[in-house]
């Protein structure tokens, strides 16, 4: 290191002719979602989709992106602005954006070589990183059957509960049950109660509704790899490392969130839950904690009532988000786990990050650092762009809105409606990014590296 | 991966008797700074240090920590609360906390095995990671001479400029010149103008004052390894990778900050600089950008005037901070550079992070990820603790205050004076942490790892 090392220059290598390259799977995912957004926008702009005047292009684009990215931020009130046809379109967009995308993501993840141990097993451990077409169909069918069963049970439970509500007709109760079961399971956060005359405070917050909706949100938020891993646990008696870590992290996040909200919101002077009995405080904080990371249903009526410590907690939970290949966004619980494990291992002086008797694969920490870095960058840039173009907006509200879009969460401090056209476009892009996830976008947009035939000498730099 | 691998259990290894272990250097740094804080607190509590009633223990503790960590946040007004003796104590604490600590850090960094190429060269490339006592004295002397020269030239320039100011006597001009040269070079952010009758807006903001102060801040913010590397450039004609990266990152950050402030603050309707001529807008935004990352002098009179986008930009710049072994805090420009380079390399599919014909040393990315993770955690936890214990505080103000303490910056949205006792203690701890830096604290507090004789099987987990 003291000597001046000779510089090694890279040998330029003839690039492959781009015309002959197959479209990489990650790029297909990006293009596929973009095409769906265009299709959804066009459908929502049809006069038949609106109950009054047709949606403008930006309203339709915002709503379609929000539905397909299962975010739930909205510049319209769905139940009043959309006809029943429009509401069905919205429901389908949520289902496609949630379930369809999750299934495709699992299949494509496999193609990208990021191994899902469950999928491995389902596909008889294909070791070449390529799925047999038959296996794709088989996995997809299993996943869809699982999803339909869960949503069906949830919708039935909601219907049985809501059809007793005098404010809803039986048809309404049935459609609302279906819509909200899908919206909950897909963690979409869209609801049809806000704007319905009998429900001035949005979704029903009675205990049973919160329990059913919360369960659907929780299951959807676990992600397909974890759900299927759990479903076959009785046979295999073994959970993959991914499932174990996901369950630990999710439990930790839900409990932290619950405790945090509980401490902040039951304070007698300022808390939003100060007037509720203890059992309701517990249930609502649990629901809010489950819902906060991505679902976007509000457990308390007016989110602007939330105290500042809860706003900060919410932003943190949203930013961490859900497991990969789930309904949620954020940096993902996987990245969070890797960063924590890596930090712990570093502090203990371990040669590699380790957890539960396993070393993490080489490069995992580097990948997690990349995800965190680019995510911080995207959130900060989007927030700055909104702040510089909107007057009278506090940093709080803007950060909350952007992180909510980034995590495809959909909670808001009542700021979405104040966005100007430029702000709407920024939020649309962030939602789009949030649904795809940092890794997919990096891989899709990055120019494929040329094979490197030389290696550079190492040098240290200080990092403080 | 499909098979159930056998678990390998760790062989317990007899620990060394802790009584025989030498105190690790990082822990010495932590204990040393803590002892200095106690000493400084006691000195400032002496009746002779105060101009009126003696400082309370928490005022003295806060001021001593703020001075020794070169932060500059203050719950007292130094020029009115402290006697001349007290102001000299403050000056000495700043000098020890800034220069002394920086020198010790460079020496100890070397002992920790984090190689500083310059120091390497100065010590005739000791390859065992241990310094010869004679070399320590020699390095220390060189560094101190450099520092005294820079501060002396700065103080002289300030004196020549300020002694013409009718509001200051010659003795005042001399003491103020010395105090602010040290405070600027140490990036401490304490000033004696705030509270002086002739200067209702704090430090003089004429062009020459800003240029002299800004230059001292900039040089101090580069850090000893970079300064000495630059000083011997004419002989060696080669800069270390650390210096090259630091200069690139600092230039990038200063320009980004300047452009960002310029765009936000000259807007005709809301910007804090809307009434200034263009040349002043350019100078002030440049000064503010240089000062923002750690120095803590305000280029505009009232920081609450700052628009939200500039608040966000400031928080980002502070969080990134300064190079390691400099006067600043934050995650350090080194960590920022590693994360960026690592992200870029990952996106390009490179086997290792690379920059300028060098591979980054193995584990560097993992270390940078650890620093970023723990820093985010500390900032979020401290902010939450403050929000939960203070009424009527917005998230903006609390985040700004905590990041300012974390980066030992000292800028504030006028929130420091509103802190209750608990909040003061939180900020004291964050300033303490900020001056030491994440790596030092992790290494000091972590239990040394037992040598690991087995390696665990690898397993992938998804990170989204
Ligand atoms: K959502
Ligand atoms: K400072």
Coordinates of C-alpha atoms in Angstrom, one line a residue, chain A residues 5-447:
Chain A
X5 CA 0.9 0.3 -7.6
X6 CA 0.8 0.1 -11.3
X7 CA -2.6 0.9 -12.8
X8 CA -4.3 -2.0 -14.6
X9 CA -6.5 -0.9 -17.5
X10 CA -9.5 -2.8 -18.5
X11 CA -9.4 -4.7 -21.7
X12 CA -12.4 -3.6 -23.7
X13 CA -14.4 -6.6 -24.7
X14 CA -16.6 -6.6 -27.7
X15 CA -20.2 -6.3 -26.6
X16 CA -22.8 -8.7 -27.6
X17 CA -25.1 -7.4 -30.3
X18 CA -28.0 -6.0 -28.2
X19 CA -30.5 -7.1 -30.9
X20 CA -29.7 -10.8 -30.1
X21 CA -30.2 -10.4 -26.3
X22 CA -33.3 -11.8 -24.8
X23 CA -35.3 -9.3 -22.7
X24 CA -34.2 -9.8 -19.1
X25 CA -37.0 -11.1 -16.8
X26 CA -36.7 -8.0 -14.4
X27 CA -37.2 -5.7 -17.4
X28 CA -40.2 -7.7 -18.4
X29 CA -41.7 -7.2 -15.0
X30 CA -41.2 -3.4 -15.3
X31 CA -42.7 -3.2 -18.8
X32 CA -45.5 -5.6 -17.8
X33 CA -46.6 -3.4 -14.9
X34 CA -46.3 -0.3 -17.0
X35 CA -48.6 -1.8 -19.7
X36 CA -51.1 -2.8 -17.0
X37 CA -51.1 0.8 -15.7
X38 CA -51.9 2.1 -19.2
X39 CA -54.7 -0.5 -19.6
X40 CA -56.1 0.3 -16.1
X41 CA -56.0 4.1 -16.8
X42 CA -57.8 3.7 -20.1
X43 CA -60.5 1.5 -18.4
X44 CA -61.0 4.0 -15.6
X45 CA -61.3 6.9 -18.1
X46 CA -64.3 5.2 -19.8
X47 CA -67.5 7.2 -19.1
X48 CA -69.1 3.9 -17.9
X49 CA -66.5 3.7 -15.1
X50 CA -67.6 7.0 -13.5
X51 CA -70.8 7.7 -11.6
X52 CA -70.6 11.4 -12.6
X53 CA -68.3 13.1 -15.1
X54 CA -65.6 10.8 -16.4
X55 CA -62.3 10.8 -14.6
X56 CA -59.6 13.0 -15.9
X57 CA -56.4 11.3 -17.3
X58 CA -54.4 12.1 -14.2
X59 CA -57.1 10.9 -11.8
X60 CA -57.4 7.7 -13.8
X61 CA -53.6 7.3 -14.0
X62 CA -53.2 7.9 -10.3
X63 CA -56.0 5.5 -9.3
X64 CA -54.8 2.8 -11.7
X65 CA -51.2 3.0 -10.4
X66 CA -52.4 3.1 -6.8
X67 CA -54.6 0.0 -7.3
X68 CA -52.0 -2.0 -9.4
X69 CA -49.3 -1.2 -6.9
X70 CA -51.8 -2.0 -4.0
X71 CA -51.0 1.3 -2.4
X72 CA -54.4 2.9 -1.8
X73 CA -53.5 6.5 -2.0
X74 CA -56.3 8.3 -3.9
X75 CA -57.1 11.7 -5.3
X76 CA -60.7 10.6 -5.8
X77 CA -63.3 9.0 -3.4
X78 CA -63.9 5.6 -5.1
X79 CA -67.4 5.0 -3.8
X80 CA -68.8 8.4 -5.0
X81 CA -66.6 9.0 -8.1
X82 CA -66.8 5.5 -9.6
X83 CA -69.8 3.5 -10.9
X84 CA -70.3 -0.1 -9.9
X85 CA -68.5 -1.0 -13.1
X86 CA -65.7 1.3 -12.2
X87 CA -65.5 -0.2 -8.7
X88 CA -65.3 -3.7 -10.2
X89 CA -62.5 -2.5 -12.5
X90 CA -60.8 -1.1 -9.4
X91 CA -61.2 -4.5 -7.6
X92 CA -59.7 -6.4 -10.6
X93 CA -56.8 -4.0 -10.8
X94 CA -56.1 -4.6 -7.1
X95 CA -56.4 -8.3 -7.5
X96 CA -54.1 -8.3 -10.5
X97 CA -51.6 -5.9 -8.9
X98 CA -51.6 -7.8 -5.7
X99 CA -52.0 -11.5 -6.4
X100 CA -51.0 -11.7 -10.1
X101 CA -47.9 -9.6 -9.6
X102 CA -46.9 -11.6 -6.5
X103 CA -47.2 -14.9 -8.4
X104 CA -45.3 -13.6 -11.4
X105 CA -42.6 -12.2 -9.0
X106 CA -42.1 -15.6 -7.4
X107 CA -41.7 -17.2 -10.8
X108 CA -39.4 -14.5 -12.0
X109 CA -37.4 -14.4 -8.8
X110 CA -36.6 -18.0 -9.6
X111 CA -35.6 -17.1 -13.1
X112 CA -33.3 -14.4 -11.8
X113 CA -31.5 -17.0 -9.8
X114 CA -32.6 -15.6 -6.4
X115 CA -33.5 -19.0 -4.9
X116 CA -36.7 -19.4 -3.1
X117 CA -36.3 -22.6 -1.2
X118 CA -39.9 -23.4 -1.2
X119 CA -40.2 -22.9 -4.9
X120 CA -37.1 -25.0 -5.2
X121 CA -38.9 -27.8 -3.5
X122 CA -42.1 -27.4 -5.5
X123 CA -40.1 -27.5 -8.7
X124 CA -38.2 -30.6 -7.7
X125 CA -35.1 -28.5 -7.1
X126 CA -34.3 -27.4 -10.6
X127 CA -30.6 -26.5 -10.3
X128 CA -30.1 -24.6 -13.5
X129 CA -32.2 -21.7 -12.5
X130 CA -34.7 -22.3 -15.2
X131 CA -38.2 -23.6 -14.5
X132 CA -39.8 -26.4 -16.5
X133 CA -43.0 -24.9 -18.1
X134 CA -45.1 -27.6 -16.4
X135 CA -43.7 -26.6 -13.0
X136 CA -44.6 -23.0 -13.5
X137 CA -48.2 -23.9 -14.2
X138 CA -48.3 -26.2 -11.2
X139 CA -46.9 -23.6 -8.8
X140 CA -49.1 -20.9 -10.2
X141 CA -52.2 -23.1 -9.8
X142 CA -51.3 -23.9 -6.2
X143 CA -50.7 -20.3 -5.3
X144 CA -53.9 -19.1 -7.0
X145 CA -56.0 -21.8 -5.2
X146 CA -54.5 -20.8 -1.9
X147 CA -55.2 -17.1 -2.5
X148 CA -58.8 -17.7 -3.6
X149 CA -59.5 -19.9 -0.6
X150 CA -58.1 -17.3 1.8
X151 CA -60.0 -14.4 0.2
X152 CA -63.2 -16.5 0.0
X153 CA -63.2 -17.3 3.7
X154 CA -62.4 -13.7 4.5
X155 CA -65.2 -12.4 2.3
X156 CA -67.7 -14.9 3.7
X157 CA -66.8 -13.9 7.3
X158 CA -67.2 -10.2 6.4
X159 CA -70.5 -10.8 4.7
X160 CA -72.0 -12.8 7.6
X161 CA -70.9 -9.9 9.9
X162 CA -71.9 -6.9 7.7
X163 CA -75.2 -8.2 6.4
X164 CA -76.6 -7.6 9.9
X165 CA -75.6 -4.0 9.7
X166 CA -78.8 -1.9 9.0
X167 CA -76.9 0.7 7.1
X168 CA -76.0 -1.8 4.3
X169 CA -78.4 -3.6 2.0
X170 CA -77.7 -7.3 1.5
X171 CA -76.3 -6.7 -2.0
X172 CA -74.1 -3.9 -0.7
X173 CA -72.9 -6.1 2.2
X174 CA -72.0 -8.9 -0.3
X175 CA -70.1 -6.6 -2.7
X176 CA -68.4 -4.7 0.2
X177 CA -67.4 -8.0 1.8
X178 CA -65.8 -9.2 -1.4
X179 CA -64.2 -5.9 -2.2
X180 CA -62.7 -5.4 1.3
X181 CA -61.6 -9.0 1.6
X182 CA -59.6 -8.6 -1.6
X183 CA -58.4 -5.1 -0.7
X184 CA -57.3 -6.4 2.8
X185 CA -55.6 -9.5 1.6
X186 CA -53.9 -7.6 -1.2
X187 CA -53.0 -4.9 1.4
X188 CA -54.4 -2.4 -1.0
X189 CA -56.0 0.0 1.5
X190 CA -58.8 1.1 -0.9
X191 CA -62.2 1.1 0.9
X192 CA -65.7 1.9 -0.2
X193 CA -67.0 3.1 3.2
X194 CA -65.3 6.5 3.0
X195 CA -67.9 8.6 1.3
X196 CA -70.9 6.2 2.0
X197 CA -73.5 8.3 4.0
X198 CA -73.8 5.8 6.9
X199 CA -70.1 5.6 7.5
X200 CA -68.7 9.1 8.0
X201 CA -65.5 7.7 9.6
X202 CA -64.6 5.2 6.9
X203 CA -64.3 1.5 7.5
X204 CA -66.2 0.0 10.4
X205 CA -64.0 -0.2 13.5
X206 CA -66.0 -2.7 15.6
X207 CA -63.9 -5.5 17.0
X208 CA -65.0 -8.2 14.7
X209 CA -64.4 -6.2 11.5
X210 CA -60.9 -5.2 12.7
X211 CA -60.1 -8.8 13.5
X212 CA -61.2 -10.2 10.2
X213 CA -59.6 -7.4 8.2
X214 CA -56.4 -7.5 10.3
X215 CA -56.1 -11.3 9.8
X216 CA -56.4 -10.9 6.0
X217 CA -53.9 -8.1 6.0
X218 CA -51.5 -10.1 8.1
X219 CA -51.6 -13.2 5.9
X220 CA -51.3 -11.2 2.7
X221 CA -48.4 -9.3 4.1
X222 CA -46.4 -12.5 4.8
X223 CA -46.0 -13.2 1.1
X224 CA -46.5 -16.3 -1.0
X225 CA -43.2 -18.0 -0.2
X226 CA -43.9 -17.8 3.6
X227 CA -47.6 -18.8 3.3
X228 CA -46.9 -21.9 1.2
X229 CA -44.0 -22.8 3.4
X230 CA -46.3 -22.6 6.4
X231 CA -49.0 -24.6 4.7
X232 CA -46.8 -27.6 4.0
X233 CA -45.1 -27.4 7.5
X234 CA -47.2 -30.2 8.9
X235 CA -45.7 -32.5 6.2
X236 CA -42.1 -31.2 6.1
X237 CA -41.6 -30.2 9.7
X238 CA -39.0 -27.7 8.6
X239 CA -39.2 -24.1 7.7
X240 CA -36.8 -22.4 5.4
X241 CA -34.4 -19.8 6.7
X242 CA -36.4 -17.2 4.8
X243 CA -39.6 -18.1 6.5
X244 CA -38.1 -18.3 10.0
X245 CA -36.4 -14.9 9.6
X246 CA -39.6 -13.4 8.1
X247 CA -41.8 -14.6 11.0
X248 CA -39.3 -13.3 13.6
X249 CA -39.0 -9.9 12.0
X250 CA -42.7 -9.5 11.4
X251 CA -43.5 -10.5 15.0
X252 CA -40.9 -8.1 16.2
X253 CA -42.2 -5.3 14.0
X254 CA -45.8 -5.9 15.0
X255 CA -45.1 -5.9 18.7
X256 CA -42.8 -2.9 18.5
X257 CA -45.4 -1.0 16.5
X258 CA -48.1 -2.0 19.0
X259 CA -46.1 -0.9 22.0
X260 CA -45.1 2.3 20.4
X261 CA -48.6 3.3 19.4
X262 CA -49.9 2.2 22.7
X263 CA -47.4 4.4 24.6
X264 CA -48.0 7.4 22.4
X265 CA -51.7 7.4 21.7
X266 CA -53.2 6.6 25.1
X267 CA -51.6 9.6 26.8
X268 CA -54.4 11.4 28.5
X269 CA -53.6 14.8 27.1
X270 CA -52.8 14.4 23.4
X271 CA -53.2 10.7 22.3
X272 CA -55.8 9.8 19.7
X273 CA -57.0 6.8 21.8
X274 CA -57.2 8.6 25.1
X275 CA -61.0 8.2 25.4
X276 CA -61.2 4.4 24.4
X277 CA -61.3 1.6 27.0
X278 CA -58.2 -0.5 27.4
X279 CA -59.3 -3.5 25.4
X280 CA -60.1 -1.3 22.4
X281 CA -56.8 0.5 22.8
X282 CA -55.0 -2.8 22.6
X283 CA -57.0 -4.0 19.6
X284 CA -56.7 -0.8 17.7
X285 CA -53.0 -0.5 18.3
X286 CA -52.5 -4.1 17.2
X287 CA -54.6 -3.5 14.1
X288 CA -52.7 -0.2 13.4
X289 CA -49.4 -1.9 13.8
X290 CA -50.3 -4.8 11.4
X291 CA -51.8 -2.3 9.0
X292 CA -49.1 0.3 9.2
X293 CA -46.4 -1.5 7.3
X294 CA -48.3 -1.7 4.1
X295 CA -52.0 -2.2 4.2
X296 CA -53.0 1.4 4.7
X297 CA -56.3 1.0 6.5
X298 CA -56.5 3.5 9.3
X299 CA -57.4 2.1 12.7
X300 CA -58.2 5.6 14.0
X301 CA -60.7 7.8 12.2
X302 CA -58.6 10.9 11.5
X303 CA -55.0 10.3 10.8
X304 CA -54.0 13.9 11.4
X305 CA -54.9 13.2 15.0
X306 CA -51.8 11.0 15.2
X307 CA -49.2 12.3 17.6
X308 CA -45.7 13.1 16.2
X309 CA -44.0 10.1 17.8
X310 CA -46.6 7.8 16.1
X311 CA -46.0 9.5 12.8
X312 CA -42.3 8.8 13.1
X313 CA -43.0 5.2 14.2
X314 CA -45.4 4.8 11.2
X315 CA -42.8 6.2 8.8
X316 CA -40.2 3.7 10.1
X317 CA -42.6 0.7 9.9
X318 CA -43.7 1.7 6.4
X319 CA -40.1 2.1 5.3
X320 CA -39.2 -1.3 6.5
X321 CA -42.3 -2.8 5.0
X322 CA -43.1 -6.4 4.2
X323 CA -41.4 -9.5 3.0
X324 CA -40.3 -9.8 -0.6
X325 CA -42.8 -11.4 -3.0
X326 CA -45.6 -10.3 -0.7
X327 CA -48.3 -7.6 -1.0
X328 CA -46.1 -5.0 0.6
X329 CA -43.3 -2.7 -0.3
X330 CA -40.6 -0.9 1.6
X331 CA -37.0 -2.1 1.8
X332 CA -38.6 -5.4 2.8
X333 CA -38.2 -7.3 6.1
X334 CA -35.5 -9.4 4.4
X335 CA -33.3 -6.4 3.9
X336 CA -34.0 -5.2 7.4
X337 CA -33.1 -8.7 8.8
X338 CA -29.9 -8.9 6.8
X339 CA -28.8 -5.4 7.9
X340 CA -29.5 -6.2 11.5
X341 CA -27.8 -9.6 11.4
X342 CA -24.9 -8.2 9.5
X343 CA -24.5 -5.4 12.0
X344 CA -24.6 -7.8 14.9
X345 CA -22.1 -10.1 13.3
X346 CA -19.8 -7.1 12.6
X347 CA -20.0 -6.0 16.2
X348 CA -19.2 -9.6 17.4
X349 CA -16.3 -9.8 15.0
X350 CA -17.7 -12.7 13.1
X351 CA -16.1 -13.5 9.8
X352 CA -19.5 -13.7 8.0
X353 CA -23.0 -12.6 9.0
X354 CA -24.7 -15.6 10.6
X355 CA -28.1 -16.5 11.9
X356 CA -29.6 -19.7 13.3
X357 CA -26.7 -21.9 12.3
X358 CA -26.5 -20.6 8.8
X359 CA -24.0 -18.2 7.1
X360 CA -25.7 -15.7 4.9
X361 CA -24.7 -16.1 1.3
X362 CA -21.7 -14.0 0.1
X363 CA -22.8 -10.7 -1.2
X364 CA -26.1 -10.6 0.6
X365 CA -25.0 -7.8 2.9
X366 CA -23.8 -5.8 -0.1
X367 CA -27.1 -6.3 -1.8
X368 CA -29.0 -5.2 1.3
X369 CA -26.8 -2.1 1.6
X370 CA -27.6 -1.4 -2.0
X371 CA -31.3 -1.6 -1.4
X372 CA -31.2 0.6 1.7
X373 CA -29.1 3.2 -0.1
X374 CA -31.1 3.5 -3.2
X375 CA -34.4 3.5 -1.1
X376 CA -33.2 6.4 1.0
X377 CA -32.2 8.2 -2.1
X378 CA -35.5 7.7 -3.8
X379 CA -37.5 8.8 -0.8
X380 CA -35.4 11.8 -0.1
X381 CA -35.4 12.9 -3.8
X382 CA -39.1 12.5 -4.2
X383 CA -39.8 14.4 -0.9
X384 CA -37.5 17.2 -1.9
X385 CA -39.2 17.4 -5.3
X386 CA -42.6 17.7 -3.7
X387 CA -41.4 20.2 -1.1
X388 CA -39.9 22.5 -3.7
X389 CA -43.1 22.5 -5.8
X390 CA -45.7 22.8 -3.1
X391 CA -46.3 25.8 -0.9
X392 CA -47.3 25.6 2.8
X393 CA -46.4 21.9 3.1
X394 CA -44.5 20.7 6.1
X395 CA -41.7 18.2 5.8
X396 CA -43.7 15.8 8.0
X397 CA -46.6 15.5 5.7
X398 CA -44.4 15.2 2.6
X399 CA -42.1 12.5 4.0
X400 CA -45.1 10.6 5.3
X401 CA -46.8 10.7 1.9
X402 CA -43.7 9.7 0.0
X403 CA -42.8 6.8 2.3
X404 CA -46.4 5.7 2.2
X405 CA -46.3 5.5 -1.6
X406 CA -42.8 3.9 -1.5
X407 CA -44.1 1.2 0.9
X408 CA -47.3 0.9 -1.2
X409 CA -49.0 1.6 2.2
X410 CA -51.5 4.3 1.3
X411 CA -51.9 6.0 4.7
X412 CA -51.8 9.8 4.5
X413 CA -51.8 12.8 6.7
X414 CA -54.6 14.1 4.4
X415 CA -52.0 15.4 2.0
X416 CA -52.8 13.4 -1.2
X417 CA -55.7 15.7 -2.2
X418 CA -53.4 18.8 -2.0
X419 CA -50.9 17.4 -4.5
X420 CA -50.6 19.4 -7.7
X421 CA -50.1 17.6 -11.1
X422 CA -46.3 17.4 -10.7
X423 CA -46.7 16.0 -7.2
X424 CA -49.2 13.5 -8.4
X425 CA -46.7 12.3 -11.1
X426 CA -43.9 12.0 -8.4
X427 CA -46.2 9.9 -6.2
X428 CA -47.2 7.7 -9.2
X429 CA -43.6 7.0 -9.9
X430 CA -42.8 6.3 -6.3
X431 CA -45.8 3.8 -6.1
X432 CA -44.6 2.2 -9.3
X433 CA -41.1 1.8 -7.8
X434 CA -42.5 0.7 -4.5
X435 CA -44.4 -2.2 -6.0
X436 CA -41.5 -3.4 -8.1
X437 CA -38.9 -3.1 -5.4
X438 CA -35.4 -1.7 -5.6
X439 CA -33.7 -5.0 -6.7
X440 CA -36.0 -5.6 -9.6
X441 CA -35.5 -2.0 -10.8
X442 CA -31.8 -2.0 -10.4
X443 CA -31.4 -5.3 -12.3
X444 CA -33.9 -4.2 -15.0
X445 CA -32.3 -0.8 -15.6
X446 CA -28.7 -1.5 -15.1
X447 CA -26.6 -2.2 -18.1

